Amino acid sequence: MNRKFKILIADRNRHVRQFLRREFLSEGYQVILAGEEGELAQLLSGEDPPDLLILDPDIPSCLTKPDLIRWLHLQYPALPMVIYTFIYCDINYPDLPGVASCLEKGENIDLLKKVVADILKKNYSSGHSVKL
């Protein structure tokens, strides 16, 4: 069955979530949103999990940012993550397991779309459809 990729966007700022939702919907993706750790965990453990997570590790969580990323990777090892944050993407994020890419917010949205498309293309075989 051919289906669209599903992206989960987790960001504490609802304006950022809605902006990214509109941008990725216009590219033909399915998009779901989370504003805090509880919503994120619920959506990831559902019957139809996402194919990729765009995460701002500043979401409200009881875990530190690196521990949240490690926990997500332990629970969902096959799920590629794109860290999308205002905090400089230094060595701390790209070296964490499960992090496929790290981009600073404010960079060109087209770069984020390209990174997402490249990661999905690399990680998933046929059976999905997306505008690449």
Coordinates of C-alpha atoms in Angstrom, one line a residue:
M1 CA 0.0 0.0 0.0
N2 CA 1.3 3.4 -0.9
R3 CA 0.9 6.0 1.8
K4 CA 2.3 9.4 2.8
F5 CA 5.1 9.8 5.3
K6 CA 3.9 10.9 8.7
I7 CA 6.0 13.6 10.6
L8 CA 5.6 14.3 14.3
I9 CA 6.6 17.9 15.2
A10 CA 7.3 18.5 18.9
D11 CA 7.8 22.1 19.9
R12 CA 6.7 24.1 22.9
N13 CA 5.7 27.1 20.8
R14 CA 2.4 26.5 19.1
H15 CA 3.1 29.2 16.4
V16 CA 6.2 27.2 15.4
R17 CA 4.2 24.0 15.4
Q18 CA 1.5 25.5 13.2
F19 CA 4.0 27.1 10.8
L20 CA 5.9 23.8 10.4
R21 CA 2.6 21.9 10.1
R22 CA 1.5 24.2 7.2
E23 CA 4.9 23.9 5.5
F24 CA 5.0 20.1 5.6
L25 CA 1.4 19.6 4.7
S26 CA 2.0 21.7 1.6
E27 CA 4.8 19.2 0.7
G28 CA 2.3 16.3 0.9
Y29 CA 3.2 14.9 4.4
Q30 CA 0.9 13.9 7.1
V31 CA 1.6 15.9 10.2
I32 CA 0.9 15.5 13.9
L33 CA 1.8 17.9 16.6
A34 CA 3.0 17.7 20.3
G35 CA 3.7 20.5 22.7
E36 CA 5.1 18.6 25.6
E37 CA 6.6 15.3 26.6
G38 CA 3.3 13.7 27.6
E39 CA 1.7 14.4 24.2
L40 CA 4.9 13.3 22.5
A41 CA 5.0 9.9 24.3
Q42 CA 1.3 9.4 23.6
L43 CA 1.6 10.0 19.9
L44 CA 4.7 7.9 19.6
S45 CA 3.1 4.9 21.3
G46 CA -0.1 5.0 19.3
E47 CA -1.2 2.5 16.7
D48 CA 0.1 4.6 13.8
P49 CA 3.4 6.0 14.8
P50 CA 5.2 8.7 12.8
D51 CA 8.0 8.0 10.3
L52 CA 10.2 10.9 11.5
L53 CA 10.3 13.3 14.5
I54 CA 11.2 17.0 14.3
L55 CA 12.0 17.8 17.9
D56 CA 12.8 21.0 19.8
P57 CA 14.3 19.5 23.0
D58 CA 13.1 22.6 24.9
I59 CA 9.6 21.0 25.1
P60 CA 8.3 20.8 28.7
S61 CA 9.7 17.5 30.0
C62 CA 10.8 16.0 33.3
L63 CA 14.1 14.9 31.6
T64 CA 17.1 17.0 30.6
K65 CA 17.4 17.7 26.9
P66 CA 20.1 15.0 26.2
D67 CA 18.2 12.5 28.4
L68 CA 15.0 13.1 26.5
I69 CA 16.8 12.4 23.2
R70 CA 18.4 9.3 24.7
W71 CA 15.1 8.1 26.1
L72 CA 13.4 8.6 22.7
H73 CA 16.1 6.6 21.0
L74 CA 15.9 3.8 23.5
Q75 CA 12.1 3.6 23.2
Y76 CA 11.9 4.1 19.4
P77 CA 15.3 3.1 18.0
A78 CA 14.1 3.1 14.4
L79 CA 12.6 6.6 14.5
P80 CA 14.9 9.2 12.9
M81 CA 15.0 12.5 14.7
V82 CA 15.7 16.0 13.4
I83 CA 16.7 18.3 16.2
Y84 CA 15.3 21.8 15.4
T85 CA 16.2 24.3 18.0
F86 CA 17.2 28.0 18.7
I87 CA 20.2 26.6 20.6
Y88 CA 23.3 26.2 18.6
C89 CA 23.6 22.7 17.2
D90 CA 27.0 21.9 18.5
I91 CA 28.6 18.5 19.2
N92 CA 26.1 17.7 21.9
Y93 CA 23.1 16.9 19.7
P94 CA 24.5 15.2 16.6
D95 CA 26.5 12.7 18.7
L96 CA 23.4 11.5 20.5
P97 CA 21.9 8.2 19.2
G98 CA 18.9 8.6 16.9
V99 CA 19.7 12.1 15.9
A100 CA 19.8 12.2 12.1
S101 CA 20.4 15.9 11.8
C102 CA 20.4 19.1 13.8
L103 CA 19.3 22.5 12.5
E104 CA 19.0 25.8 14.1
K105 CA 15.5 27.5 13.9
G106 CA 15.6 30.5 11.7
E107 CA 17.6 28.7 9.0
N108 CA 15.9 28.5 5.6
I109 CA 12.8 26.4 5.9
D110 CA 13.7 24.9 2.5
L111 CA 16.8 23.4 4.1
L112 CA 14.7 21.7 6.8
K113 CA 12.4 20.3 4.1
K114 CA 15.4 19.0 2.1
V115 CA 16.9 17.4 5.2
V116 CA 13.6 15.7 6.1
A117 CA 13.1 14.4 2.6
D118 CA 16.7 13.1 2.4
I119 CA 16.4 11.3 5.8
L120 CA 13.1 9.7 4.8
K121 CA 14.4 8.6 1.5
K122 CA 17.5 7.1 3.1
N123 CA 15.6 5.4 5.9
Y124 CA 12.5 4.0 4.2
S125 CA 12.0 1.8 1.2
S126 CA 9.2 2.0 -1.3
G127 CA 5.7 1.9 0.0
H128 CA 5.6 5.5 1.0
S129 CA 5.1 8.5 -1.2
V130 CA 6.4 12.0 -0.8
K131 CA 7.4 14.9 -3.0
L132 CA 11.2 14.6 -3.2

